[in-house]
Short mmCIF file of C-alpha atoms in Angstrom, two decimals:
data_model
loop_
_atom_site.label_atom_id
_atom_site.label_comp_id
_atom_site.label_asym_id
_atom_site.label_seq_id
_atom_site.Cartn_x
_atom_site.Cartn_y
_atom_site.Cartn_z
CA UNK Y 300 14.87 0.27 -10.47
CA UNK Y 301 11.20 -0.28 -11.91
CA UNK Y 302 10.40 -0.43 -15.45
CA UNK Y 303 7.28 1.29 -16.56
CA UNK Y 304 4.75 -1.63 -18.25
CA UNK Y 305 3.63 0.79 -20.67
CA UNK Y 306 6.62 2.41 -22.50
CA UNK Y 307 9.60 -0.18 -20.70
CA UNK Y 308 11.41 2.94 -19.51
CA UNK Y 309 13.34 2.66 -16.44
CA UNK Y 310 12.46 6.09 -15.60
CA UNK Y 311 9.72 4.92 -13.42
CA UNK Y 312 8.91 5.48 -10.08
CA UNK Y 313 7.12 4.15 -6.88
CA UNK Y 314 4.37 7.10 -5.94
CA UNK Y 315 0.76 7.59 -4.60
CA UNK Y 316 -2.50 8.64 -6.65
CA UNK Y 317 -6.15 8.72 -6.17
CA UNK Y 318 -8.15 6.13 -8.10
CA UNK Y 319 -11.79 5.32 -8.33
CA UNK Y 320 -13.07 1.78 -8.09
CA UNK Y 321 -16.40 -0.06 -8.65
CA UNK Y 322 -17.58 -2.20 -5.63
CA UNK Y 323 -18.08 -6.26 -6.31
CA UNK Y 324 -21.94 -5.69 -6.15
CA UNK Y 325 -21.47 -2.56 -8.62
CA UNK Y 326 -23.60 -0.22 -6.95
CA UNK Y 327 -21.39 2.36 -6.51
CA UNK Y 328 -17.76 3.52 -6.99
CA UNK Y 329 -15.21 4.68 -3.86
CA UNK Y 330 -12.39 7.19 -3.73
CA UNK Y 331 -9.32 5.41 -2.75
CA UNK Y 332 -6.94 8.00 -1.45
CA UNK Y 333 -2.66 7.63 -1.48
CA UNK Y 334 -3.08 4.47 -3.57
CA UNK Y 335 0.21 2.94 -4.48
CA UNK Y 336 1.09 3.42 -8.07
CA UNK Y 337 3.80 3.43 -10.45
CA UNK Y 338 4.52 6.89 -12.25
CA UNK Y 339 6.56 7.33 -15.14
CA UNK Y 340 8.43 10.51 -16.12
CA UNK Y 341 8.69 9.55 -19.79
CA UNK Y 342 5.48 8.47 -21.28
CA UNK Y 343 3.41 10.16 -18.27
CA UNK Y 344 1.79 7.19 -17.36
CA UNK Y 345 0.26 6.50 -13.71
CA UNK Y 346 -0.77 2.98 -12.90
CA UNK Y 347 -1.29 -0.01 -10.22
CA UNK Y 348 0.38 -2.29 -10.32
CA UNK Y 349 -1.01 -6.13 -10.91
CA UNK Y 350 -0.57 -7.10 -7.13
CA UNK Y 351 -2.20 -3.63 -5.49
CA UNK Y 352 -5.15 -4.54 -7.74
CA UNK Y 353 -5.19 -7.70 -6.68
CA UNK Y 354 -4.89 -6.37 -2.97
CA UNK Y 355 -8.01 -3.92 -3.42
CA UNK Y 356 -10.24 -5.89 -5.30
CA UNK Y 357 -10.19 -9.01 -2.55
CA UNK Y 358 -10.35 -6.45 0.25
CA UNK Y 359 -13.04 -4.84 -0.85
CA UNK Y 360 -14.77 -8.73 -1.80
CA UNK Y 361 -14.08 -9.42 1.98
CA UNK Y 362 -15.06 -6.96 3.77
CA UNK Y 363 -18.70 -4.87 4.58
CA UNK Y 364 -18.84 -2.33 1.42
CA UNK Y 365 -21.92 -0.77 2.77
CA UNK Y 366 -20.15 0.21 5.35
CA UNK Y 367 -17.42 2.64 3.54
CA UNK Y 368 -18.13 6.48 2.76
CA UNK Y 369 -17.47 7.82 -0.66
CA UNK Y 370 -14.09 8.46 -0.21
CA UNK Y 371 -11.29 6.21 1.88
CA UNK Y 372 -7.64 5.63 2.06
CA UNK Y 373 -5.65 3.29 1.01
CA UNK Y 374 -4.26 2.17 4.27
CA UNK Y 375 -7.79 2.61 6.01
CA UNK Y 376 -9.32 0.18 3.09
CA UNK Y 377 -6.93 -1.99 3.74
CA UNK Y 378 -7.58 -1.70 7.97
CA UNK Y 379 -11.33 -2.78 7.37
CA UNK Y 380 -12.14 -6.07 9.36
CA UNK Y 381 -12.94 -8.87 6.79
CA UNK Y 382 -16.12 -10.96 7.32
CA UNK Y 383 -13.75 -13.66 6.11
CA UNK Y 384 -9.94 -14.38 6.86
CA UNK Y 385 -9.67 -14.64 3.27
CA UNK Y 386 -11.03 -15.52 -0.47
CA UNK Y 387 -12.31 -19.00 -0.53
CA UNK Y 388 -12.70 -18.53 -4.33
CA UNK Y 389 -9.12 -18.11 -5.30
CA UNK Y 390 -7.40 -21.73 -6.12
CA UNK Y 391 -4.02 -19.89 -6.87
#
């Protein structure tokens, strides 16, 4: 059972949305297709969750941006060969 963050109802759900992020050099936003998300049937709110933000935001700091068309997948972001096994920066 998952509890929506927003309203606390258990009426939430696992599902898949498109979202629309910034790249870590901020010139330009991507398309990322079937993102996981949580969707909630009683306040109507869609969202990702804390750890597949986590997940997109250091794949996308890892990996060749310049590289990705407008629009991408969720699963083929995620498939992109990192320039570095992983994020040097993160002490947690």
């Amino acid at each position: 059972m998952i509890k929506c963050d927003w309203c606390f109802s258990p009426q939430a759900e696992q599902g898949k949305n498109t979202v629309y992020w910034e790249l870590p050099d901020g010139s330009r936003a991507i398309e990322i297709i079937n993102s996981p998300c949580v969707i909630c049937r009683k306040c109507g709110m869609t969202y990702q969750e804390e750890n597949i933000i986590e997940q997109i935001e250091e794949q996308l700091l890892l990996i060749n941006t310049s590289l990705l068309e407008k629009s991408i997948t969720f699963s083929e972001l995620m498939k992109q060969p990192r320039l570095l096994k992983r994020n040097y920066f993160k002490f947690d």
